[in-house]
XYZ file of C-alpha atoms in Angstrom:
742
model
C 5.635 11.183 82.081
C 7.944 13.169 79.719
C 10.249 11.658 76.855
C 12.991 12.443 79.489
C 11.645 10.736 82.285
C 11.095 7.666 80.628
C 12.470 4.701 82.126
C 15.351 3.256 80.006
C 14.917 0.835 77.381
C 17.016 -2.316 78.224
C 17.286 -4.868 75.328
C 17.434 -8.476 74.906
C 20.879 -9.128 74.914
C 21.632 -6.613 77.903
C 18.778 -8.622 79.778
C 20.807 -11.847 78.828
C 23.880 -10.756 80.008
C 22.971 -8.725 83.383
C 20.309 -10.887 84.297
C 22.180 -12.912 86.975
C 25.773 -11.289 87.219
C 26.947 -13.364 90.131
C 26.120 -16.691 88.694
C 27.954 -15.309 85.323
C 31.009 -14.461 87.255
C 31.126 -17.944 89.163
C 30.689 -20.115 85.907
C 33.537 -17.978 84.309
C 35.928 -18.527 87.474
C 35.048 -22.308 87.215
C 35.601 -22.342 83.133
C 38.941 -20.482 83.707
C 40.107 -22.800 86.084
C 39.035 -25.759 83.940
C 41.095 -24.062 81.277
C 44.205 -23.820 83.416
C 43.974 -27.643 83.768
C 43.227 -28.211 80.158
C 45.915 -25.652 78.888
C 48.725 -27.115 81.336
C 51.853 -28.417 79.339
C 50.574 -27.142 76.215
C 54.022 -25.445 75.316
C 55.709 -28.986 75.141
C 53.554 -29.902 72.611
C 53.797 -27.291 70.004
C 56.354 -27.446 66.917
C 59.230 -25.117 66.170
C 58.785 -25.792 62.392
C 55.987 -25.462 59.853
C 57.728 -23.255 57.198
C 57.591 -25.556 54.251
C 54.457 -26.379 52.236
C 53.290 -30.055 53.177
C 52.240 -30.798 49.425
C 55.383 -29.520 47.272
C 57.535 -31.705 45.734
C 60.564 -30.961 48.084
C 58.544 -32.354 51.122
C 57.371 -35.278 49.359
C 61.619 -36.309 48.532
C 62.542 -35.190 52.240
C 59.748 -37.797 53.360
C 60.943 -40.321 50.919
C 64.336 -40.195 51.870
C 63.764 -40.088 55.335
C 62.378 -43.590 54.706
C 64.639 -45.090 52.503
C 67.862 -43.250 53.099
C 68.097 -42.146 56.750
C 71.758 -40.985 56.396
C 70.655 -38.665 53.506
C 69.060 -36.304 56.156
C 70.889 -36.037 59.176
C 69.399 -33.591 61.548
C 71.920 -34.113 64.399
C 75.521 -33.196 64.071
C 78.321 -33.670 66.462
C 81.376 -31.296 66.601
C 84.468 -33.251 67.398
C 87.181 -30.486 68.457
C 90.782 -32.197 68.813
C 92.143 -28.988 70.294
C 95.542 -28.290 68.739
C 95.826 -31.982 67.500
C 94.558 -33.293 63.463
C 91.555 -35.134 63.498
C 93.496 -37.853 61.958
C 95.563 -38.410 64.935
C 95.165 -41.854 66.143
C 94.129 -41.007 69.556
C 91.351 -38.766 68.118
C 90.320 -40.995 65.455
C 89.797 -43.866 68.276
C 87.907 -41.637 70.495
C 85.698 -40.646 67.489
C 85.114 -44.246 66.385
C 83.997 -45.014 70.037
C 81.664 -41.999 69.981
C 80.386 -42.975 66.631
C 79.694 -46.714 68.008
C 77.946 -45.386 71.099
C 75.515 -42.892 69.122
C 74.670 -46.005 66.712
C 73.465 -47.854 69.899
C 71.165 -45.048 71.094
C 67.719 -45.754 70.562
C 65.851 -43.235 68.073
C 68.932 -42.313 66.377
C 69.719 -43.930 62.510
C 72.019 -43.396 59.950
C 75.085 -42.505 61.792
C 78.487 -41.524 59.845
C 81.311 -39.464 59.929
C 84.331 -38.065 58.855
C 86.594 -41.034 59.927
C 84.058 -43.626 57.980
C 83.290 -41.444 54.960
C 84.332 -42.200 51.449
C 86.996 -40.282 49.554
C 84.172 -38.442 47.855
C 82.109 -36.807 51.213
C 85.233 -37.083 53.344
C 86.542 -33.634 52.574
C 83.187 -32.011 53.558
C 82.880 -33.446 57.245
C 86.535 -32.377 57.893
C 87.251 -28.458 58.748
C 89.509 -26.453 56.839
C 92.220 -26.332 59.405
C 92.358 -30.263 59.964
C 91.509 -29.881 63.815
C 87.589 -29.997 63.568
C 85.332 -33.002 62.005
C 81.554 -34.116 61.963
C 79.635 -37.038 63.177
C 76.248 -36.814 61.628
C 73.189 -38.864 62.180
C 69.371 -38.463 62.274
C 66.691 -38.512 65.157
C 63.605 -40.314 64.545
C 60.146 -39.503 65.477
C 58.118 -36.397 65.857
C 59.366 -33.061 67.260
C 58.277 -33.725 70.813
C 59.859 -37.517 70.801
C 63.198 -36.079 69.042
C 63.531 -33.470 71.483
C 63.443 -36.024 74.418
C 65.798 -38.051 72.397
C 68.177 -34.872 71.857
C 68.190 -34.152 75.773
C 69.367 -37.816 76.464
C 71.762 -38.059 73.735
C 73.432 -34.446 74.285
C 73.729 -35.156 78.279
C 75.905 -38.547 77.335
C 77.686 -37.118 74.464
C 78.420 -33.185 74.938
C 81.664 -31.702 76.618
C 85.087 -33.422 76.983
C 85.911 -37.032 75.966
C 89.043 -38.025 76.223
C 91.403 -35.647 73.673
C 88.603 -34.165 71.874
C 85.955 -31.766 73.054
C 82.045 -32.584 71.612
C 79.331 -29.887 70.842
C 75.854 -30.428 69.973
C 74.321 -29.028 66.635
C 72.292 -29.572 63.688
C 68.557 -28.814 62.497
C 67.154 -30.967 65.301
C 69.189 -28.972 67.993
C 68.445 -25.632 66.570
C 64.975 -26.339 66.939
C 64.921 -27.735 70.482
C 66.770 -24.790 71.393
C 64.375 -22.137 69.753
C 61.458 -23.835 71.493
C 63.213 -23.776 74.888
C 64.244 -20.002 74.544
C 60.818 -18.807 73.160
C 59.043 -20.565 76.123
C 61.580 -18.810 78.660
C 61.141 -15.451 76.788
C 57.641 -15.599 76.878
C 57.197 -15.812 80.776
C 59.570 -12.610 80.906
C 57.664 -10.927 78.349
C 54.446 -11.500 80.684
C 56.635 -10.497 83.466
C 57.274 -7.139 82.093
C 53.911 -6.438 80.237
C 51.665 -7.231 83.031
C 52.472 -4.931 85.659
C 53.492 -2.129 83.055
C 49.985 -2.526 81.799
C 48.297 -2.094 84.908
C 50.329 1.007 85.543
C 49.199 2.412 82.262
C 45.559 1.576 83.081
C 45.607 3.217 86.174
C 46.884 6.150 84.447
C 44.185 6.236 81.735
C 41.321 5.219 84.370
C 42.546 6.831 87.328
C 40.789 4.025 89.178
C 42.760 1.378 90.306
C 39.380 -0.726 90.447
C 38.338 -0.162 86.559
C 42.106 -0.595 85.699
C 41.916 -4.369 87.069
C 38.849 -5.364 84.993
C 40.970 -5.428 81.521
C 43.568 -7.480 82.966
C 40.958 -9.725 84.426
C 39.176 -9.994 80.576
C 43.135 -10.585 79.136
C 43.876 -13.470 81.492
C 40.646 -14.984 80.960
C 41.245 -15.160 77.139
C 45.084 -16.156 77.531
C 44.463 -19.340 79.572
C 41.436 -20.313 77.500
C 43.053 -19.779 74.295
C 45.835 -22.110 75.823
C 43.190 -24.744 76.308
C 42.038 -24.517 72.857
C 45.578 -24.923 71.295
C 46.335 -27.661 73.589
C 42.890 -29.363 72.263
C 44.194 -28.678 68.437
C 47.403 -30.546 69.341
C 45.572 -33.690 69.141
C 44.512 -32.998 65.636
C 47.162 -30.969 64.219
C 50.441 -29.444 64.292
C 50.774 -26.146 66.053
C 54.070 -24.154 65.916
C 55.406 -22.667 69.680
C 55.840 -19.430 68.079
C 51.642 -18.891 68.308
C 51.898 -18.724 72.291
C 53.573 -15.218 71.431
C 50.474 -14.178 69.804
C 48.287 -15.508 72.498
C 49.843 -13.771 74.984
C 49.941 -10.286 72.832
C 46.372 -10.377 71.206
C 44.813 -11.601 74.734
C 45.963 -8.452 76.530
C 46.079 -6.255 73.886
C 42.265 -7.182 72.397
C 41.165 -7.546 76.413
C 42.488 -3.915 76.884
C 41.123 -2.475 73.559
C 37.515 -3.874 74.589
C 37.303 -3.165 77.930
C 38.838 0.237 77.605
C 35.950 1.114 75.223
C 33.094 -0.726 77.492
C 34.661 1.042 80.742
C 34.647 4.252 79.172
C 31.373 4.606 78.125
C 29.852 3.228 80.885
C 31.599 5.716 83.270
C 30.295 8.269 80.615
C 26.934 7.245 81.132
C 27.229 7.139 84.832
C 28.496 10.761 84.488
C 25.220 11.724 83.060
C 22.944 10.256 85.802
C 22.669 7.295 84.638
C 21.627 4.181 86.671
C 24.035 1.199 86.424
C 21.406 -0.987 84.753
C 20.695 1.416 82.326
C 24.082 2.556 81.557
C 25.413 -1.064 80.806
C 22.241 -1.203 78.455
C 23.073 2.204 76.668
C 27.035 0.891 76.875
C 26.197 -2.549 75.189
C 23.967 -0.950 72.695
C 27.029 1.543 71.113
C 30.271 0.428 72.587
C 29.072 -3.307 72.904
C 27.924 -3.225 69.266
C 31.429 -1.547 68.313
C 33.614 -4.461 69.941
C 31.604 -7.036 68.094
C 32.334 -5.324 64.794
C 36.029 -5.046 65.729
C 36.372 -8.781 66.852
C 34.720 -9.896 63.642
C 37.059 -7.904 61.096
C 40.128 -9.093 63.646
C 39.549 -12.455 63.327
C 38.221 -12.103 59.176
C 42.072 -10.921 58.949
C 43.263 -13.928 61.009
C 41.381 -16.199 59.495
C 43.165 -15.598 56.164
C 46.174 -17.488 57.052
C 44.037 -20.555 57.260
C 44.585 -20.211 53.386
C 48.467 -20.943 53.677
C 49.336 -24.897 53.886
C 52.546 -23.926 56.037
C 51.336 -25.095 59.701
C 53.294 -21.879 60.936
C 50.877 -19.728 59.753
C 48.004 -21.590 60.255
C 49.028 -22.085 64.421
C 48.583 -17.997 64.380
C 44.788 -18.261 63.134
C 44.305 -21.016 65.202
C 45.625 -18.954 68.369
C 44.224 -15.620 67.075
C 41.085 -16.514 66.590
C 40.169 -18.321 69.716
C 41.881 -15.260 71.737
C 39.907 -12.901 69.557
C 36.730 -14.773 70.245
C 37.364 -15.188 73.853
C 38.433 -11.882 74.231
C 35.334 -10.194 72.719
C 33.119 -12.768 74.759
C 34.751 -12.068 77.915
C 34.467 -8.092 77.586
C 30.585 -8.633 75.942
C 29.314 -11.027 79.191
C 31.829 -10.985 82.110
C 32.802 -7.393 81.664
C 28.764 -6.470 81.962
C 28.198 -8.577 85.067
C 31.279 -7.179 86.844
C 30.051 -3.465 85.968
C 26.247 -4.293 87.112
C 27.696 -5.409 90.521
C 30.275 -2.646 90.837
C 28.047 0.260 89.877
C 29.730 3.711 91.010
C 32.227 1.807 92.773
C 33.917 1.393 88.977
C 35.403 4.380 89.949
C 36.665 3.647 93.588
C 40.525 3.855 94.831
C 40.665 6.922 92.234
C 44.694 7.532 92.003
C 44.250 11.258 90.514
C 42.323 12.983 93.087
C 45.343 14.451 94.458
C 46.257 15.858 90.916
C 42.467 16.922 90.553
C 42.223 18.934 93.883
C 45.199 21.147 92.853
C 43.049 22.167 89.720
C 40.934 25.278 89.487
C 37.525 24.447 91.278
C 35.646 25.621 88.401
C 37.812 23.455 85.845
C 35.475 20.687 84.198
C 36.839 16.976 84.241
C 34.546 15.240 82.373
C 35.172 13.030 79.680
C 34.732 16.033 76.856
C 36.981 18.089 78.707
C 39.590 15.062 78.413
C 38.760 14.905 74.719
C 39.279 18.637 74.001
C 42.606 18.314 73.038
C 41.399 15.812 70.269
C 38.596 18.178 69.491
C 41.101 21.116 68.670
C 43.518 18.586 66.785
C 40.555 17.262 64.749
C 39.384 20.938 63.653
C 42.821 21.889 62.752
C 43.501 18.828 60.485
C 39.985 19.129 58.927
C 40.379 23.231 58.038
C 44.018 21.772 56.406
C 42.528 18.309 55.148
C 44.478 18.416 51.863
C 47.828 19.142 53.171
C 47.348 16.690 56.257
C 45.937 14.184 53.650
C 49.119 14.404 51.148
C 51.667 14.928 53.857
C 50.743 11.923 55.853
C 50.401 9.520 52.435
C 54.027 10.988 51.629
C 55.511 10.173 55.092
C 54.024 6.859 55.247
C 54.774 5.639 51.534
C 58.287 6.975 52.214
C 58.824 4.894 55.117
C 57.905 1.645 53.505
C 60.290 2.273 50.748
C 63.033 0.139 51.955
C 60.267 -2.936 51.260
C 60.902 -2.844 47.819
C 64.368 -4.238 48.482
C 63.422 -7.481 50.355
C 64.936 -10.636 49.942
C 63.186 -13.678 51.164
C 64.673 -16.589 53.089
C 64.653 -19.204 55.562
C 64.713 -19.301 59.056
C 68.028 -21.165 60.459
C 70.561 -21.093 63.578
C 71.080 -17.147 63.151
C 67.196 -16.926 64.816
C 69.175 -17.731 67.961
C 71.357 -15.766 70.225
C 74.786 -15.963 69.758
C 75.848 -17.588 72.663
C 73.371 -20.799 71.767
C 75.481 -23.751 71.487
C 73.639 -25.094 68.106
C 74.131 -22.111 67.012
C 77.741 -21.429 67.641
C 78.057 -25.072 65.994
C 76.277 -24.206 63.111
C 78.269 -20.896 62.521
C 81.637 -22.869 62.933
C 80.328 -25.202 60.467
C 79.398 -22.342 57.905
C 82.906 -20.590 58.383
C 85.053 -23.750 58.509
C 83.685 -26.084 56.709
C 84.311 -26.887 52.913
C 81.346 -27.058 50.927
C 78.376 -26.126 53.516
C 77.893 -29.683 55.270
C 73.954 -30.047 55.330
C 73.348 -27.316 53.183
C 73.275 -29.226 49.751
C 70.465 -29.993 47.661
C 69.282 -33.847 47.149
C 67.958 -35.327 44.076
C 65.571 -38.251 44.726
C 65.556 -40.717 41.726
C 62.252 -42.686 41.441
C 62.438 -46.075 39.046
C 64.069 -48.466 37.771
C 67.490 -47.341 35.718
C 71.176 -49.021 35.011
C 74.558 -47.753 36.278
C 74.943 -45.927 32.902
C 71.741 -44.319 33.095
C 72.512 -42.841 36.624
C 76.196 -41.707 35.727
C 74.896 -39.633 32.468
C 72.287 -38.012 34.823
C 75.022 -37.055 37.226
C 77.365 -35.767 34.083
C 74.558 -33.730 33.349
C 74.029 -31.924 36.533
C 77.451 -31.668 37.307
C 77.829 -29.826 34.272
C 75.077 -26.874 35.850
C 76.592 -23.368 36.431
C 75.791 -23.256 40.326
C 77.268 -26.647 41.093
C 80.439 -27.237 42.985
C 80.583 -31.046 43.534
C 77.754 -34.090 43.079
C 77.872 -37.012 45.221
C 76.089 -40.382 44.494
C 74.111 -42.060 43.449
C 73.132 -44.543 46.307
C 70.592 -46.938 45.322
C 68.261 -49.063 47.424
C 66.124 -51.024 44.905
C 64.245 -48.840 42.566
C 65.060 -45.542 44.534
C 68.265 -43.633 44.514
C 69.502 -39.805 45.382
C 72.321 -37.687 44.324
C 73.880 -34.746 46.787
C 74.317 -31.701 44.875
C 76.243 -28.545 46.936
C 75.878 -25.404 45.221
C 78.168 -22.688 45.194
C 78.030 -20.080 47.653
C 75.536 -19.838 50.576
C 72.954 -22.813 50.764
C 69.711 -20.735 50.099
C 70.889 -17.708 48.283
C 69.899 -16.624 44.835
C 72.226 -19.041 42.500
C 71.191 -22.295 44.763
C 67.306 -21.184 44.572
C 68.026 -20.817 40.347
C 70.023 -24.367 40.617
C 66.689 -25.835 42.347
C 65.069 -24.872 39.282
C 67.433 -26.168 36.622
C 67.377 -29.323 38.395
C 64.133 -29.896 37.854
C 64.137 -29.204 34.599
C 67.159 -31.341 33.912
C 65.685 -34.637 31.646
C 66.381 -38.094 33.327
C 65.220 -41.065 32.355
C 63.339 -41.542 35.690
C 61.260 -39.555 38.014
C 62.887 -36.804 40.316
C 62.245 -34.734 42.986
C 64.624 -31.942 44.387
C 64.744 -31.028 48.090
C 67.051 -29.056 50.646
C 67.130 -25.935 52.095
C 66.952 -23.845 48.926
C 64.194 -25.948 47.467
C 62.160 -25.741 50.348
C 62.262 -22.128 50.145
C 61.557 -21.886 46.225
C 58.357 -24.303 47.126
C 57.507 -22.028 49.966
C 57.491 -18.902 48.451
C 55.428 -20.298 45.296
C 52.953 -21.720 47.683
C 52.396 -18.351 49.299
C 52.527 -16.238 45.828
C 49.919 -18.568 44.532
C 47.546 -18.230 47.553
C 48.362 -14.605 48.521
C 45.731 -12.605 46.217
C 42.898 -15.395 47.229
C 43.729 -14.359 51.030
C 43.998 -10.483 50.376
C 40.597 -10.553 48.497
C 38.956 -12.378 51.252
C 40.066 -9.962 53.871
C 39.247 -6.921 51.809
C 35.753 -8.404 50.922
C 34.580 -9.603 54.066
C 36.093 -6.748 55.777
C 34.003 -4.618 53.483
C 31.081 -6.143 54.100
C 31.549 -5.790 58.076
C 32.609 -1.969 57.779
C 29.325 -1.614 55.306
C 27.135 -3.350 57.781
C 28.302 -1.077 60.810
C 27.969 2.073 58.698
C 25.454 1.597 55.783
C 28.084 3.944 53.664
C 29.926 2.977 50.644
C 32.327 4.818 50.774
C 33.728 4.510 54.466
C 34.581 0.594 54.002
C 36.921 1.524 50.763
C 38.738 4.268 52.864
C 38.996 1.998 55.887
C 40.404 -0.834 53.806
C 42.902 1.704 51.894
C 44.007 3.515 54.933
C 44.523 0.286 56.969
C 46.779 -0.884 54.546
C 48.718 2.310 54.208
C 49.306 2.351 57.879
C 51.279 -0.764 57.364
C 53.988 0.659 55.234
C 56.351 2.080 57.955
C 56.182 -2.012 59.497
C 57.000 -3.103 56.486
C 59.927 -0.660 55.530
C 61.183 -0.984 59.178
C 61.642 -4.879 58.923
C 63.590 -4.689 56.020
C 65.619 -1.735 56.931
C 66.424 -3.137 60.686
C 66.022 -6.710 60.186
C 67.169 -7.852 56.687
C 69.847 -4.805 56.270
C 71.138 -5.298 59.789
C 70.946 -1.268 60.993
C 70.165 -1.331 64.468
C 71.108 -5.208 65.104
C 73.817 -3.901 67.838
C 71.321 -2.182 69.599
C 68.492 -5.017 69.374
C 71.102 -7.860 69.966
C 70.414 -9.846 67.041
C 72.194 -11.278 63.759
C 71.012 -10.150 60.092
C 70.863 -13.309 57.707
C 70.444 -11.097 54.940
C 66.860 -12.105 54.423
C 63.217 -12.016 55.580
C 61.588 -15.595 56.662
C 59.357 -15.847 53.921
C 56.052 -16.335 55.936
C 56.470 -13.542 58.221
C 55.360 -10.689 56.109
C 52.247 -12.592 55.548
C 52.004 -13.092 59.349
C 52.580 -9.414 60.072
C 50.106 -8.024 57.531
C 47.043 -10.475 58.648
C 47.879 -9.340 62.367
C 48.469 -5.683 62.045
C 45.965 -5.347 59.547
C 43.327 -6.845 61.725
C 44.387 -4.341 64.903
C 44.143 -1.077 62.690
C 40.681 -2.247 61.420
C 40.198 -2.640 65.179
C 41.355 0.911 65.952
C 39.506 1.742 62.827
C 35.918 0.558 63.745
C 36.433 2.009 67.103
C 36.776 5.758 65.332
C 34.300 4.751 62.997
C 31.535 3.700 65.097
C 31.638 6.869 67.421
C 31.526 9.004 64.504
C 28.651 7.092 62.667
C 26.542 7.479 66.079
C 27.158 11.325 66.471
C 26.059 11.799 62.872
C 22.945 9.241 63.243
C 22.260 12.053 66.340
C 23.315 15.355 64.542
C 23.388 15.021 61.138
C 26.638 17.434 60.591
C 29.118 15.563 58.956
C 32.064 17.669 60.286
C 30.934 17.756 63.921
C 30.547 14.064 63.874
C 34.241 13.769 62.862
C 35.435 15.954 65.301
C 32.890 14.616 68.359
C 33.991 11.123 67.021
C 37.676 11.676 67.334
C 37.279 13.694 70.756
C 35.594 10.725 72.284
C 37.791 8.066 71.210
C 41.256 9.881 69.927
C 42.648 9.538 73.628
C 41.084 5.864 73.829
C 42.605 4.701 70.905
C 45.819 6.311 71.538
C 46.147 4.911 74.985
C 44.886 1.364 73.703
C 47.512 1.610 71.135
C 50.237 2.469 73.804
C 49.457 -0.383 75.925
C 49.329 -3.072 73.026
C 52.674 -1.501 71.765
C 54.283 -2.435 75.258
C 52.674 -5.501 75.300
C 54.391 -6.324 71.663
C 58.096 -4.443 72.566
C 57.829 -6.994 75.536
C 57.347 -9.694 73.098
C 60.200 -8.338 71.270
C 62.561 -8.571 74.018
C 62.796 -12.337 72.660
C 66.360 -13.606 72.039
C 64.734 -15.281 69.150
C 65.199 -12.946 65.971
C 61.706 -13.997 64.190
C 59.776 -13.005 67.861
C 61.688 -9.922 67.997
C 60.605 -9.119 64.708
C 57.194 -9.888 64.881
C 56.661 -7.792 68.215
C 58.730 -4.697 67.557
C 57.312 -4.451 63.930
C 53.648 -4.903 65.101
C 54.197 -2.262 67.793
C 55.578 0.143 65.402
C 52.537 -0.694 63.199
C 49.772 -0.200 66.232
C 51.326 3.043 67.061
C 51.537 4.634 63.763
C 48.184 3.561 63.299
C 46.713 5.191 66.263
C 48.938 8.301 66.229
C 48.802 9.072 62.507
C 46.266 7.405 60.582
C 43.339 7.627 63.034
C 44.262 11.291 64.692
C 45.384 12.795 61.053
C 44.740 10.977 58.099
C 41.051 9.648 58.886
C 39.643 13.048 59.734
C 41.417 15.081 56.635
C 40.121 12.351 53.929
C 36.815 12.478 55.713
C 36.852 16.194 55.427
C 37.346 15.966 52.046
C 34.975 13.187 51.102
C 32.276 15.323 53.053
C 28.807 14.390 53.160
C 29.261 12.001 50.166
C 31.097 10.094 52.973
C 27.624 8.220 54.026
C 25.929 8.110 50.449
C 25.181 4.723 49.189
C 22.680 3.392 46.715
C 19.122 2.429 47.614
C 18.907 -0.708 47.564
C 22.103 -1.137 49.608
C 20.377 1.588 52.444
C 17.855 -0.823 52.594
C 19.846 -3.849 52.720
C 21.906 -2.115 55.734
C 18.525 -1.146 57.172
C 17.321 -4.732 57.341
C 20.888 -6.700 57.626
C 22.927 -4.119 59.935
C 23.764 -5.304 63.230
C 21.892 -3.522 66.089
C 20.766 -5.014 69.810
C 16.884 -5.370 68.496
C 15.693 -3.068 70.363
C 15.921 1.031 69.828
C 18.034 3.206 71.883
C 16.424 5.254 74.285
C 15.941 8.801 73.106
C 18.437 11.101 73.557
C 18.259 13.084 76.611
C 18.988 17.159 78.098
C 22.411 15.876 79.355
C 23.350 14.037 75.695
C 22.626 17.470 73.973
C 24.366 19.204 76.246
C 27.038 16.915 75.962
C 27.115 17.249 72.272
C 27.144 21.293 72.319
C 30.099 20.962 74.897
C 31.884 18.831 72.265
C 31.114 20.415 69.197
C 32.551 23.604 70.497
C 35.594 22.174 71.354
């Protein structure tokens, strides 16, 4: 028997995943059905907060005030509109007092107060400047789920026309509840948009309707499985409702990426005459290994968010890691089983046959023919490598320059659409009431003190330059609190400076400062403290994984630097569009003039992981060709030829999914979806297509160098299936020749 005719080698992993393909698919169907049951109602258990540091002084003060002085932390506001009358009109005042009494009798509502009950010092802040509106404030107790149920009951009873007044419902609890509801509705709409469009694009990529359905199946399994994981996590920790969007986006996007790579390679092997089992074996040794490395790199980027204390960020790590692992497991276990059963029928229902009939009979239609344009692109880039390297780098840096002017803030009611009731109420309070009610700072004082000491401390903080007014103290035992109204906006620069000044003001008792500006200051400090550790974690583990994939010392460094560079356009666009408000009319949002503090961290981790996903696809194929030929330039050209179209198609499909997420009416979700869509498209079309081949041409054969100890380390620990690949056959060598000639 000649070498060419030797039977194909099938590794242990291949034997495992293809031994009983029908049983594997049946087990997957049962597990998916159980996941549907386990993950049912997960959205109702998710929270809409999580931006604060749970260990910060502001969080401690907030909890203490909630416990000792519930009226100091109102999260429910009823806006009472007297129409053309004055809020001091006897009929209006009488109806308002009835509302206050009814609200105080509600279960789960404490600390009810109003303009009509306030003392002279605080009454002006609860009355509109025109005298026709006033506020009733209260606190709804319980966790977010219980608070939402109480809010629904209270709103149904008090909203609308009540005698001579019109009542609207607002406050932080109403904003969070309405945001959660809108996100759930928008997610359903995004899925209805993304799924059919993705299917159409997959049919265009594969031609075969059968092959196009495989990635969607993998994505659905990953999404449903992740929902079950999140439902389980809600029993032990808080999980943000925003994480549902990432579950859908990554579930579809990564499933498409992995399935595209595996199915394309399987069809290539079938086209060379391999039998289905041998084709699956080769596919798992090559594309399968790449999918595994890719999943690990994406999971590492997402795991970095676990280092931050805010449960908003940690929730995305939970959802992201779960969906990545489930998508890769489905692609490496279920997909090979399906391919074994389908065999050559994976090319069935080829919708492009009519187009191919119109071509010249002698024209080639194989994968190499489809990639000749990418081969020519690689050749052009490598001949002009210095120009392409400098030009693309300059463009990416230029696009990222607006991020130098970033301003960080907090998420508020302006995240909601302008028609949302809670936003209308908050906007009216912001514009029509003096002193920004609910936007002040609270100073918690703990320890015994005399009235004279409280008065002296109040006088000191009243003398601070950013202070508009100081109310209090309200004393209970050895605790007291002061309310400080800053000049200007509640979380702008002067308000943040005031937080530091209040914390530095000497007092004869322990003080803690809370309020929107204090939460923002503490959140920024927590992120700044942990950001270097998170960045180092991502960089070190990514370097190690890419080294294990390639055995090169230089390629991992190139991968990390170029991936980070590919994100500059995203960060520049985030500031130019969402902070500065450009395109706000077209995209339908209101810019608050700042970016929520945690979002850049989230977007970096997600986009960096996805960029590494595409980088691993390209580098693994270049490495495979280099090992086969030893020709660096030809390996780069062949690698781009074989994966350029694939990476672009995957990026476009993921971009479509992210744009569907970006149609959300909540600004942060819109920013997340559109920003990451821009990042992945720029990475695929600019960085992978132009910058990577240019840089690899400049580094030449030194690209593959590693010192002896590292080479031996890679030989021993570099991931492989365990059995050597089958020797390259004549069709393989012929395919190399065609690809090299472009």
